[in-house]
Backbone as a ProteinNet text record, in pm:
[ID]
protein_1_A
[PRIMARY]
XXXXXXXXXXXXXXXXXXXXXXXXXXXXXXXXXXXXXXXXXXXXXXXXXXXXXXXXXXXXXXXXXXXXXXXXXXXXXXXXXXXXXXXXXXXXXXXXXXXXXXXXXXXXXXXXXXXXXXXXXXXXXXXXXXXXXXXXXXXXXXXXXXXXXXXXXXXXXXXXXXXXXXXXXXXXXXXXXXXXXXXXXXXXXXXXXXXXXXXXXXXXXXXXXXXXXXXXXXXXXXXXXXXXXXXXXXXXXXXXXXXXXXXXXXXXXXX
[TERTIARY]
12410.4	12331.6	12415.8	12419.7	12497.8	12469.5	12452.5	12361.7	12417.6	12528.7	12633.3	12594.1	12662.1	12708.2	12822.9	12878.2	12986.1	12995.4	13066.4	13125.5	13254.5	13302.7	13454	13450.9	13378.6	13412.7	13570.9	13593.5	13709.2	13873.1	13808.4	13927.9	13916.5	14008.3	14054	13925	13893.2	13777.4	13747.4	13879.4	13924.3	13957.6	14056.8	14037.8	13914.1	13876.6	13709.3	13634.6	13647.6	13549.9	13614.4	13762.6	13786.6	13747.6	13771.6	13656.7	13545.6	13449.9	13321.6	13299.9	13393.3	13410.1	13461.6	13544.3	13592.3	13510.9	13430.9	13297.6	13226.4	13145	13036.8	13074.1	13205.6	13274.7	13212.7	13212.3	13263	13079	13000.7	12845	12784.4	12879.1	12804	12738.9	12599.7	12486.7	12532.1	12566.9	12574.7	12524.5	12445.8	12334.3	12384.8	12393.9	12430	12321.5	12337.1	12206.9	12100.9	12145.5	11993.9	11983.2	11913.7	11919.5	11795.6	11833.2	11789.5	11657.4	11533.6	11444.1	11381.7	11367.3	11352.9	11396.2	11380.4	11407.3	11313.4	11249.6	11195.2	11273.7	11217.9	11203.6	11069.3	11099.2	10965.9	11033.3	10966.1	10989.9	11172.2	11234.7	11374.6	11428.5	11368.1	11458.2	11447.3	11534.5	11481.6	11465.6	11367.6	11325.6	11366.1	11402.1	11487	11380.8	11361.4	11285.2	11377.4	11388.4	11532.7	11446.1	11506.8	11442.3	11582.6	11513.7	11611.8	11595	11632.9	11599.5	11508.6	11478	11343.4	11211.3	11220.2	11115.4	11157	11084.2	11126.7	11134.5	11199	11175.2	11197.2	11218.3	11289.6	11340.5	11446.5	11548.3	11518.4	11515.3	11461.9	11603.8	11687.3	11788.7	11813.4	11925.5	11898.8	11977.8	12045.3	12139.5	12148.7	12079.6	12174.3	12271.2	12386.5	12484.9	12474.5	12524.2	12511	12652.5	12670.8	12816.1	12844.1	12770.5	12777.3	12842.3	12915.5	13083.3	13024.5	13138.4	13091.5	13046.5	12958.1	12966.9	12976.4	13060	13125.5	12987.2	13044.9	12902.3	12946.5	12873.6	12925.7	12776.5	12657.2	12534.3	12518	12527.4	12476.8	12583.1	12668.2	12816.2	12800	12695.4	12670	12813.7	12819.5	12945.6	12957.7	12823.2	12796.6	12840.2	12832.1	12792.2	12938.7	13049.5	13194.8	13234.3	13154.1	13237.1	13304.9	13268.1	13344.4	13236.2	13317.6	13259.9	13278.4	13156.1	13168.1	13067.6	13091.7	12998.4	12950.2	12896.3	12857.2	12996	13092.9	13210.1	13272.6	13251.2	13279.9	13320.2	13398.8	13404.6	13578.8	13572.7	13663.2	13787.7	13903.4	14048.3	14143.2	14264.6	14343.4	14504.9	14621.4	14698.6	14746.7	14696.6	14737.4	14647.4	14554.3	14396.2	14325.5	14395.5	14288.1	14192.6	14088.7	13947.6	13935.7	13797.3	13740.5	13765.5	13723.1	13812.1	13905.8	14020.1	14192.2	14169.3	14090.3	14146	14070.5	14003.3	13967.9	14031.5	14065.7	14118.3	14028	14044.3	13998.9	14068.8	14090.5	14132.5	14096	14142	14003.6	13951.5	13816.4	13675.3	13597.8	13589.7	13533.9	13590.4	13683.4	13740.6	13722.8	13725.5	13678	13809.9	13954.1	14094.4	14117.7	14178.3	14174.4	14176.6	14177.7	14093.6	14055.2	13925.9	13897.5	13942.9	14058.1	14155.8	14209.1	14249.6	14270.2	14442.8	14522.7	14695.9	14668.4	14593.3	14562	14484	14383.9	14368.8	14494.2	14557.1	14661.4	14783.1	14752.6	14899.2	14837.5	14731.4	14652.1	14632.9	14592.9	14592.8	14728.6	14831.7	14945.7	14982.2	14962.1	14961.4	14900.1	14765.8	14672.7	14749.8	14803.2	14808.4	14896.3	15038.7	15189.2	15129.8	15057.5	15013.2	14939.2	14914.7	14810.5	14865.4	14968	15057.4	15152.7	15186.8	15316.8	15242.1	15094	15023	15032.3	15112.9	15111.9	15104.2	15071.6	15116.7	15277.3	15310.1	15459.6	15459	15360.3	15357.8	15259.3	15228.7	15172.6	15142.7	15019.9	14987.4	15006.4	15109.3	15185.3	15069.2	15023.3	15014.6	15079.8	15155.8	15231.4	15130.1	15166.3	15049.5	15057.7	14890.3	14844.5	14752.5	14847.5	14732.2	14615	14562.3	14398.3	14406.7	14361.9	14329.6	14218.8	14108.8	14027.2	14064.5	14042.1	14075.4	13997	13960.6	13888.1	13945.6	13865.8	13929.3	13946.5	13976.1	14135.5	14131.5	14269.6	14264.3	14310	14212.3	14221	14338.4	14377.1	14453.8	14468	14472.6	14485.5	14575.3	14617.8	14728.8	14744.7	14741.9	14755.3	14636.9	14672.8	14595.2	14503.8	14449.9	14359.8	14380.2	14336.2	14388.4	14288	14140.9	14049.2	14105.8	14191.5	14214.5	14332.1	14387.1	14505.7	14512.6	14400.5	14370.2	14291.9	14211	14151.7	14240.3	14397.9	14490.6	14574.7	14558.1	14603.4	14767.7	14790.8	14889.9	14970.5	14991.6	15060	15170.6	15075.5	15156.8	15153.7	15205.4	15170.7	15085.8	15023.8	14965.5	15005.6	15077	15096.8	15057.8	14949.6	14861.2	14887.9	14885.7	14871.6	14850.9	14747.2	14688.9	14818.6	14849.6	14997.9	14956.3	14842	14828.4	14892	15038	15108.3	15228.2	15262.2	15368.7	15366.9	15516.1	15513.3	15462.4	15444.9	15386.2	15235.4	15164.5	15024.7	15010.4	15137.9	15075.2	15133.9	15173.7	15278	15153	15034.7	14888.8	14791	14809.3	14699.1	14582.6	14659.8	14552.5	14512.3	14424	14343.4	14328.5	14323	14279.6	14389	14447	14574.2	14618.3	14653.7	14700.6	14754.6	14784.7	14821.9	14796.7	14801.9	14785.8	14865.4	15004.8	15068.3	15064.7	15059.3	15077	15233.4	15292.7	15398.7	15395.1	15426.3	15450	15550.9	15510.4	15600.2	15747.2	15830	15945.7	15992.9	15916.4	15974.5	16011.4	15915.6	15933.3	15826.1	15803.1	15736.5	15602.5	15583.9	15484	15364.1	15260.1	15153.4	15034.3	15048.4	14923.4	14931.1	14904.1	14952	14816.7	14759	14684.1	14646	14637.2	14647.7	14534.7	14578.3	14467	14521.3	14522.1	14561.5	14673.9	14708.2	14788.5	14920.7	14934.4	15062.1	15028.3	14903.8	14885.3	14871.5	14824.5	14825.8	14982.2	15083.5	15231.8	15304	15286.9	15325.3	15262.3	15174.8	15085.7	15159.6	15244.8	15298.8	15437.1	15519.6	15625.7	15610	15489.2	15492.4	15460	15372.2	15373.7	15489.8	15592.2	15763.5	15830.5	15801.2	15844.6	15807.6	15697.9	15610.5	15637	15658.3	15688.4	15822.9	15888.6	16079.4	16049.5	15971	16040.2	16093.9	16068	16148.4	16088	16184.5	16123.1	16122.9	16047.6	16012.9	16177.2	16268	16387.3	16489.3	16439.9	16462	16460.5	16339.8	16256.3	16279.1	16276.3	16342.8	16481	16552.6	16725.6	16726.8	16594.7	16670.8	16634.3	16703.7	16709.3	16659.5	16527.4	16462.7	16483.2	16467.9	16415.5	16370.8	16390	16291.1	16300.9	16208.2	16047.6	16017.2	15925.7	15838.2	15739.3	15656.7	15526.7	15631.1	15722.7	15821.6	15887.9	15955.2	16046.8	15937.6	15827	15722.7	15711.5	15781.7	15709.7	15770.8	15937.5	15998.9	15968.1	15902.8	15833.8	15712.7	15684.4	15526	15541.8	15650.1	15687.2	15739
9240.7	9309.3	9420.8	9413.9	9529.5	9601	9729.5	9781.2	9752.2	9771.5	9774.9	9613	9633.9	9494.6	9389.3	9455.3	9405.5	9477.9	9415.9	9465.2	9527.4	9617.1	9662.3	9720.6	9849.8	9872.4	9928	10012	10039	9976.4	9813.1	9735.5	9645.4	9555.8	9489.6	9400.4	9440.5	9329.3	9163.7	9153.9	8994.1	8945.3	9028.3	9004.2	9002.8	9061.2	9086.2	8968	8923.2	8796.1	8693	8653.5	8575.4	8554.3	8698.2	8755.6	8687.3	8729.1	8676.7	8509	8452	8302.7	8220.7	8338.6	8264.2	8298.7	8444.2	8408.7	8332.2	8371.4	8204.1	8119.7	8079.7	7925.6	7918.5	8000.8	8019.3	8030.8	8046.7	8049.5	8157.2	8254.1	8409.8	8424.2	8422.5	8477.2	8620	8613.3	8767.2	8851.1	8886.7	8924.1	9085.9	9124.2	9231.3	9258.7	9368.6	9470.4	9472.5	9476.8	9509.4	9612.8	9675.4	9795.1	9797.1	9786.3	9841	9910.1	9900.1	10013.3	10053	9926.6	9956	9827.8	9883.3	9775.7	9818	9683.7	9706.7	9584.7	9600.2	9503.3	9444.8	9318.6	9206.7	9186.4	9163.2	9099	9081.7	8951.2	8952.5	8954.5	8985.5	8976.1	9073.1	9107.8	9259.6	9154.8	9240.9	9201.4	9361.6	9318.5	9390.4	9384.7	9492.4	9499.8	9535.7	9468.3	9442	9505.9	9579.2	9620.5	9597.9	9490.5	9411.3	9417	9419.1	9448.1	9349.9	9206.3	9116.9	9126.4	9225.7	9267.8	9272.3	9265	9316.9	9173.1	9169.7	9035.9	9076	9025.5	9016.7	8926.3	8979.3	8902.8	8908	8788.4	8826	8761.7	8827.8	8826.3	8842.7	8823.2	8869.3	9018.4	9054.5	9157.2	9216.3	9379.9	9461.8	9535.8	9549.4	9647	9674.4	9862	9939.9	9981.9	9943.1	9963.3	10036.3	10139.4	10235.6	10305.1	10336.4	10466.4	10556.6	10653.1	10751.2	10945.4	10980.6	11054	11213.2	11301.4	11423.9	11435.8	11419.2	11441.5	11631.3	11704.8	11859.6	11922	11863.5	11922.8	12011.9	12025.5	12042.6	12162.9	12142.3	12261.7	12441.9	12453.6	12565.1	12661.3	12621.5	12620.4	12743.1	12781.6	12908.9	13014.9	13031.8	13119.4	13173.5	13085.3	13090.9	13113	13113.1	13173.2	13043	12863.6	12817	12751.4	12740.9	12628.6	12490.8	12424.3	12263	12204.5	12115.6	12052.6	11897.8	11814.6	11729.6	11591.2	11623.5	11558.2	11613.3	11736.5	11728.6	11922.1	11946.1	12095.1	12072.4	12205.9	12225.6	12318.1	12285.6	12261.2	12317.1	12400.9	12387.7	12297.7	12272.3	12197.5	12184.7	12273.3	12311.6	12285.1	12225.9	12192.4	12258.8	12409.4	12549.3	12560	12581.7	12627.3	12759.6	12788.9	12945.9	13049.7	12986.1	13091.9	13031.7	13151.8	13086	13038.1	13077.5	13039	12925.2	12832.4	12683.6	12592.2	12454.7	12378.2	12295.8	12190	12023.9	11905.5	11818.3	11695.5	11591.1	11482.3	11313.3	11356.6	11255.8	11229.1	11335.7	11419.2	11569.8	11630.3	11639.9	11708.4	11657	11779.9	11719.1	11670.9	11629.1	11619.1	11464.2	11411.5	11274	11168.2	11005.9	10899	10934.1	10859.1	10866.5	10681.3	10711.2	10631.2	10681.3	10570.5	10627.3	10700.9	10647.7	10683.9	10809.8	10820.4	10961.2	11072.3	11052.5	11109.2	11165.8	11065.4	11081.7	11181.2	11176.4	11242.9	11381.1	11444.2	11583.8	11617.1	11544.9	11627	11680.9	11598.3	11610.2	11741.3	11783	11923.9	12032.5	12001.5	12107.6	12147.2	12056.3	12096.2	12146	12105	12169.5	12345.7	12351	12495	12594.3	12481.6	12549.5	12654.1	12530.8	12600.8	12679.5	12671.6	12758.1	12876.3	12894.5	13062.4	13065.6	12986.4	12993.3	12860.9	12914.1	12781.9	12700.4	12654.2	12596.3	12439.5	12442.1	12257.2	12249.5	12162.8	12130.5	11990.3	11963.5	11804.5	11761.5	11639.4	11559.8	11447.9	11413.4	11212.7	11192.5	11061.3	10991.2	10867.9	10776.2	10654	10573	10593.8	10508.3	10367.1	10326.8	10176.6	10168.6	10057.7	10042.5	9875.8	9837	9703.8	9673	9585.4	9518.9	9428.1	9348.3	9270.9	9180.3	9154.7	8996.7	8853.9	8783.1	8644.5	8555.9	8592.3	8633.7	8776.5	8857.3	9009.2	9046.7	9196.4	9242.4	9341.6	9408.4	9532.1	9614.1	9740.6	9820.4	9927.6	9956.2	10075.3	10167.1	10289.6	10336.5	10307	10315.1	10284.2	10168.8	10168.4	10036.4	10035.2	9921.3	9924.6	10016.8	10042.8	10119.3	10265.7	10293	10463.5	10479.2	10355.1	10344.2	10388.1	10323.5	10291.8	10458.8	10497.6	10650.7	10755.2	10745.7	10867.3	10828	10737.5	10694.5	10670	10550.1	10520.3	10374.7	10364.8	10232.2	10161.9	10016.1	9958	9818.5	9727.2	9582.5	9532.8	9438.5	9384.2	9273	9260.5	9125.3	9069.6	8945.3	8920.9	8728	8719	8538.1	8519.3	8369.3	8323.4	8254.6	8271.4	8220.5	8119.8	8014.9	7951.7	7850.2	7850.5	7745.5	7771	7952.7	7961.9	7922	7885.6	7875.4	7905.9	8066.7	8129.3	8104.5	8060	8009.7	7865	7793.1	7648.7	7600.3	7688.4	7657.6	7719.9	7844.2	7846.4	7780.8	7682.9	7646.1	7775.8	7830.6	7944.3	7914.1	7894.6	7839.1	7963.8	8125.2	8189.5	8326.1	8328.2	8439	8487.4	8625.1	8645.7	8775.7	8834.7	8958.4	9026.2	9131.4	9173.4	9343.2	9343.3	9501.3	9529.7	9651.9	9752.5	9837.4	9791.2	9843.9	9938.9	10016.6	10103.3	10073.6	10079.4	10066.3	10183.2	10140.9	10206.8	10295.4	10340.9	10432.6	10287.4	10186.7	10083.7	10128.7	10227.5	10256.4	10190.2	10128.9	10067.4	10183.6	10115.6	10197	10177.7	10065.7	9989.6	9879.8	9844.2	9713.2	9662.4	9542	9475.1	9360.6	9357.3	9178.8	9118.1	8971.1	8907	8791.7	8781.2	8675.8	8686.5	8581.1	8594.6	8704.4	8796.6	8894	9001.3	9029.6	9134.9	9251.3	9257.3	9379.6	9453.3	9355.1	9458.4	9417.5	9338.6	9356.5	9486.3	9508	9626.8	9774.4	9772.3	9858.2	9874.3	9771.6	9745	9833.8	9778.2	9861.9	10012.2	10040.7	10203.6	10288.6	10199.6	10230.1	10267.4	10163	10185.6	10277.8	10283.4	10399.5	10528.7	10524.8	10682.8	10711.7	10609.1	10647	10665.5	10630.1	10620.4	10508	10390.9	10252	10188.5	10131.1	10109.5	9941.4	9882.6	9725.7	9649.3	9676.1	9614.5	9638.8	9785.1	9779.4	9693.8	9662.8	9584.1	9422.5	9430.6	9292.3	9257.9	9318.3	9363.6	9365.1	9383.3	9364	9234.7	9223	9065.9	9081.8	9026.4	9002.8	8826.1	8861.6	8722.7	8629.3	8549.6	8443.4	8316.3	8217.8	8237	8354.6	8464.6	8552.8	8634.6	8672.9	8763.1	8868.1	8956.3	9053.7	8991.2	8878	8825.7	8769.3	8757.5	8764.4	8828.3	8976.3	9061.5	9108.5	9070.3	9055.2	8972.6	8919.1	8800.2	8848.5	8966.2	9019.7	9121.3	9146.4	9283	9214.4
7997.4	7897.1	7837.2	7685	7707.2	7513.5	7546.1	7484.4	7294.8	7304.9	7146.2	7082.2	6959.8	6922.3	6984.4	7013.3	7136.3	7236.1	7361.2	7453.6	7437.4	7526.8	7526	7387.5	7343.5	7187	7172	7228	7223.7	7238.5	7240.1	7228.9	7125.1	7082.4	6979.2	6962.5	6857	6802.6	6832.7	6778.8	6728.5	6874.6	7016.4	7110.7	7203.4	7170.2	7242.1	7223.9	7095.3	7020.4	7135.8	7185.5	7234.1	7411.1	7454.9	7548.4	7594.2	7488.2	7475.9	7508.6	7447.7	7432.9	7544.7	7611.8	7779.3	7895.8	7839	7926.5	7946.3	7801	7759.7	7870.8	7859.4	7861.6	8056.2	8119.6	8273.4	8316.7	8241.2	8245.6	8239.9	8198	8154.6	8070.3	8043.9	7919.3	7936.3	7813.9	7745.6	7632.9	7647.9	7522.3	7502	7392.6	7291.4	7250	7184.2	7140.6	7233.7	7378.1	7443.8	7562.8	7493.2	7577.7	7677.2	7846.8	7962.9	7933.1	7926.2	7944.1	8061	8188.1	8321.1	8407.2	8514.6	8630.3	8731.3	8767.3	8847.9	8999.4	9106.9	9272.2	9271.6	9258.8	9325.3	9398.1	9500.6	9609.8	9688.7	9653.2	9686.9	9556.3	9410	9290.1	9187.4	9143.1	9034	8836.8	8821.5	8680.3	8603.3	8470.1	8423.9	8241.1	8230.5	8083.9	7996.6	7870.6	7797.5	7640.7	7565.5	7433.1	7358.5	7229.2	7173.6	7063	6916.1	6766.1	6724.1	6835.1	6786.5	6844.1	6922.3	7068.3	7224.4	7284.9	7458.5	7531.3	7601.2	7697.1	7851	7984.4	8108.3	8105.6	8255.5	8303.5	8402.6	8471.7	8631.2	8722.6	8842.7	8855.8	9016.1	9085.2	9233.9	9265.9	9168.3	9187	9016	9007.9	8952.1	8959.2	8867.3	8889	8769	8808	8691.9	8624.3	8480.8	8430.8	8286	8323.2	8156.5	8209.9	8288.4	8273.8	8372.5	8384	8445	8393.3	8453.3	8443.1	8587.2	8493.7	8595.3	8676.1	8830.1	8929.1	8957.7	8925	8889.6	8905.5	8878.8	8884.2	9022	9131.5	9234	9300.9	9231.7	9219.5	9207.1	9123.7	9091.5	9039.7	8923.2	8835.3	8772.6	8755.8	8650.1	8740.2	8880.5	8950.2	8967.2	8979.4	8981.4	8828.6	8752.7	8632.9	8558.9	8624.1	8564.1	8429.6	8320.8	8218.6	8247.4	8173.3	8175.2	8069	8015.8	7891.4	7949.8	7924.2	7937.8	7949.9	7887.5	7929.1	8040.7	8120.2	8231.6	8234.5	8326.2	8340.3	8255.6	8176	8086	8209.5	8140.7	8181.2	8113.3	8097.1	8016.7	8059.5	8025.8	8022.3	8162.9	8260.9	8380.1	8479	8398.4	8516.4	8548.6	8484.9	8571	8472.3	8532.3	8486.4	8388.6	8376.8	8291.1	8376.4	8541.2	8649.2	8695.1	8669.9	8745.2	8885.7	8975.4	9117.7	9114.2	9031.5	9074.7	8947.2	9013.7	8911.9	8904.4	8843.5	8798	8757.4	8797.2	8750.5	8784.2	8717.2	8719.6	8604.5	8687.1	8551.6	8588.1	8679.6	8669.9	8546.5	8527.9	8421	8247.6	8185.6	8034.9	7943.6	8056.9	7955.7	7932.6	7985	7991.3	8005.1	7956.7	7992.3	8103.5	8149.6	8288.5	8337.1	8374.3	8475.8	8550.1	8668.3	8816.1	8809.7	8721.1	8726.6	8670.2	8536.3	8428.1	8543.2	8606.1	8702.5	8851.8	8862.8	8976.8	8910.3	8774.3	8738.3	8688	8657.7	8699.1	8788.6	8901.7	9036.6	9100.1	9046.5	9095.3	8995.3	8879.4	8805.5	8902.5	8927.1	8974.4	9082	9172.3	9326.1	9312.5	9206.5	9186.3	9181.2	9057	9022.3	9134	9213.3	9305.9	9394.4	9433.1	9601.8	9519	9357.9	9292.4	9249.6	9272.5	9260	9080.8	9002.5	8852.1	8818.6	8691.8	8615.3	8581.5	8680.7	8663.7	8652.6	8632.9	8511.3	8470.1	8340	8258.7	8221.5	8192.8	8175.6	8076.2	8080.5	7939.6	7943.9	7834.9	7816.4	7727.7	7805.1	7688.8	7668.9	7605.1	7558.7	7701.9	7718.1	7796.8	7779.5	7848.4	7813.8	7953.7	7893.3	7941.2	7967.6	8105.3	8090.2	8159.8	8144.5	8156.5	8286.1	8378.7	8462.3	8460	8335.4	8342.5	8357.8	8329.2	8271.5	8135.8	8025.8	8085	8045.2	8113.2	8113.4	7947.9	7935.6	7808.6	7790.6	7762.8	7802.9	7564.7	7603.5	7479.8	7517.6	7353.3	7408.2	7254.8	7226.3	7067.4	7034.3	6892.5	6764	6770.8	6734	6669.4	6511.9	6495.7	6290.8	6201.3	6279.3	6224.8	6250.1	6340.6	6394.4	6311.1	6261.7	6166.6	6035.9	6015.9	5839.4	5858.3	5929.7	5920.1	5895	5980.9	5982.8	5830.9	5779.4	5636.2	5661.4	5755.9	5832.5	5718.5	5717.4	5666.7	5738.8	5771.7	5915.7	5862.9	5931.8	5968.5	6065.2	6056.7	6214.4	6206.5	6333.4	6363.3	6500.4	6450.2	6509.9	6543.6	6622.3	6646.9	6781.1	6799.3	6894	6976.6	7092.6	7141.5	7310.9	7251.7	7361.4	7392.4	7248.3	7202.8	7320.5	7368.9	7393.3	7519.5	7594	7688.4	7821.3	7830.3	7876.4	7934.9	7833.5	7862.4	7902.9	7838.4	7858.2	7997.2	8082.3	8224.7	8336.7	8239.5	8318.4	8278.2	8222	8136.5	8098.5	8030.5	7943.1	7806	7758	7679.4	7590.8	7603.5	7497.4	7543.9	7430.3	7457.1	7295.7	7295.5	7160.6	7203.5	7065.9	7115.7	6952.5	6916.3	6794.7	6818.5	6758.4	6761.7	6619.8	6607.4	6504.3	6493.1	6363.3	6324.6	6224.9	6228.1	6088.6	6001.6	5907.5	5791.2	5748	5754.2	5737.6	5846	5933.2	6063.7	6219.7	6138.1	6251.6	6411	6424.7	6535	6562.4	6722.3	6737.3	6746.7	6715.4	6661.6	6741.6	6781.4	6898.3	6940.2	7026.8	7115.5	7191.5	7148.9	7169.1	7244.7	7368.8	7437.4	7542.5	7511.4	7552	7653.9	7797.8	7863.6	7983.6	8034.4	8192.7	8125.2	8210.4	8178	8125.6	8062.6	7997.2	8031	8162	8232.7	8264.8	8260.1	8242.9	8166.6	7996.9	7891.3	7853.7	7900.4	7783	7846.7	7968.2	8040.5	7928.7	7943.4	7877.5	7712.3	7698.4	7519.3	7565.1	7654	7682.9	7703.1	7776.9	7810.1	7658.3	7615.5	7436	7342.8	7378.9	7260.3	7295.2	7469.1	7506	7474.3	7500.3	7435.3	7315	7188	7058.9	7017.3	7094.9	7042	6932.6	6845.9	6703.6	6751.6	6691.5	6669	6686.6	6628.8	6637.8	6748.8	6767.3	6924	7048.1	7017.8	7088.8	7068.9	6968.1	6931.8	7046.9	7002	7052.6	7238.3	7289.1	7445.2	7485.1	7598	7662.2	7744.7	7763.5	7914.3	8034.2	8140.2	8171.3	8154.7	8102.3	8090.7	8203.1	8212.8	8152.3	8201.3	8153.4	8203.2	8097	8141.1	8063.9	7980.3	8014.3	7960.1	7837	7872.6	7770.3	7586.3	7604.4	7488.9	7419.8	7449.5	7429.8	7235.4	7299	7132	7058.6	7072.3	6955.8	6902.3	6957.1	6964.2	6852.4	6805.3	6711.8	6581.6
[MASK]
+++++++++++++++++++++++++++++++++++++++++++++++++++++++++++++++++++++++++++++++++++++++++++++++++++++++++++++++++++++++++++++++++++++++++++++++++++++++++++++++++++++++++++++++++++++++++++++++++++++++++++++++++++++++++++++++++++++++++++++++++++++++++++++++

């Protein structure tokens, strides 16, 4: 169930659509636009009241799980009393993790800085604690581009821009986009739905966003984060020699 017009908004559209389609395929009903209004327990099965833009229906099911994100568990903290701030994205931070009061920090999804992922998390605590035991501030929290992956079937993964966050900053790029269930790569897993869609900029060459769908994607989408944080331009990229066969060696064909 899931409340949007799609699932995964924050990833590639056109990948998502394919998503959707390798679910379907595996026996997942997946209904969009429906938003949760209760759940109840009969007996051994929970029924689920669904409010949908044509009217209400149930789902009657043996297992819910709940998957709208998280939010900072901070209520019960008594935050005010220490002097610290926090908003509804979580208790506020500056580059160092320290709080509104210096002697407490924050980092993770408690904190209001960023993604809430487990590495983006691991690499703030590792700030806080530096600052902690150094009595100052003697580091500071960098992000370089992080990617995001999904662990489905098949896996999603995002990284940068999207072409909508593109076209908003008044960017002028390429996308190059194709379904690659042709390439070797997929047809040695029999993978049936794979693509990838990156964003180039025009005349600086710099990748802009990196988009993928299928076996490998979870450390191609690493590989372009390696790139984007150096500064590597598309021909760069072109220009190194990887292994092949492998998920890596694709990746210049992808630019």
């Amino acid at each position: 169930l899931e409340m949007m017009d799609r699932p995964l908004g924050p990833f590639d559209p056109d990948l998502v659509a394919m998503l959707v389609e390798a679910t379907e395929e595996l026996g997942v009903d997946l209904r969009t636009k429906a938003k949760v209004a209760k759940i109840e327990k009969q007996g051994d099965e929970f029924v689920v009241t669904v409010e949908r833009p044509d009217g209400t229906e149930t789902v009657t099911c043996d297992l819910v799980v709940h998957g709208t994100g998280r939010v900072p568990n901070i209520d019960r903290l008594n935050l005010e009393a220490a002097g610290v701030e926090y908003t509804r994205r979580g208790i506020k931070v500056n580059t160092a993790m320290r709080t509104s009061n210096p002697a407490i920090f924050a980092a993770g999804d408690c904190a209001d800085s960023g993604l809430n992922l487990t590495p983006v998390s691991a690499a703030e605590g590792r700030v806080a604690g530096k600052n902690l035991l150094a009595g100052k501030d003697a580091r500071k929290v960098k992000y370089p581009p992080i990617p995001s992956v999904v662990f489905t079937l098949p896996m999603v993964a995002t990284l940068g821009l999207s072409e909508a966050a593109a076209r908003e900053r008044g960017l002028t790029f390429d996308t190059h986009f194709e379904k690659t269930e042709g390439w070797y790569s997929s047809l040695r897993v029999g993978a049936k739905r794979t693509a990838y869609k990156v964003l180039v900029e025009r005349g600086s060459g710099q990748i802009l966003g990196a988009h993928l769908i299928g076996p490998g994607a979870e450390e191609q989408i690493n590989l372009f984060a390696m790139a984007m944080g150096a500064g590597q331009t598309a021909n760069q990229i072109k220009a190194m020699i990887f292994a092949y066969p492998s998920y890596a060696s694709d990746i210049g064909s992808m630019v």
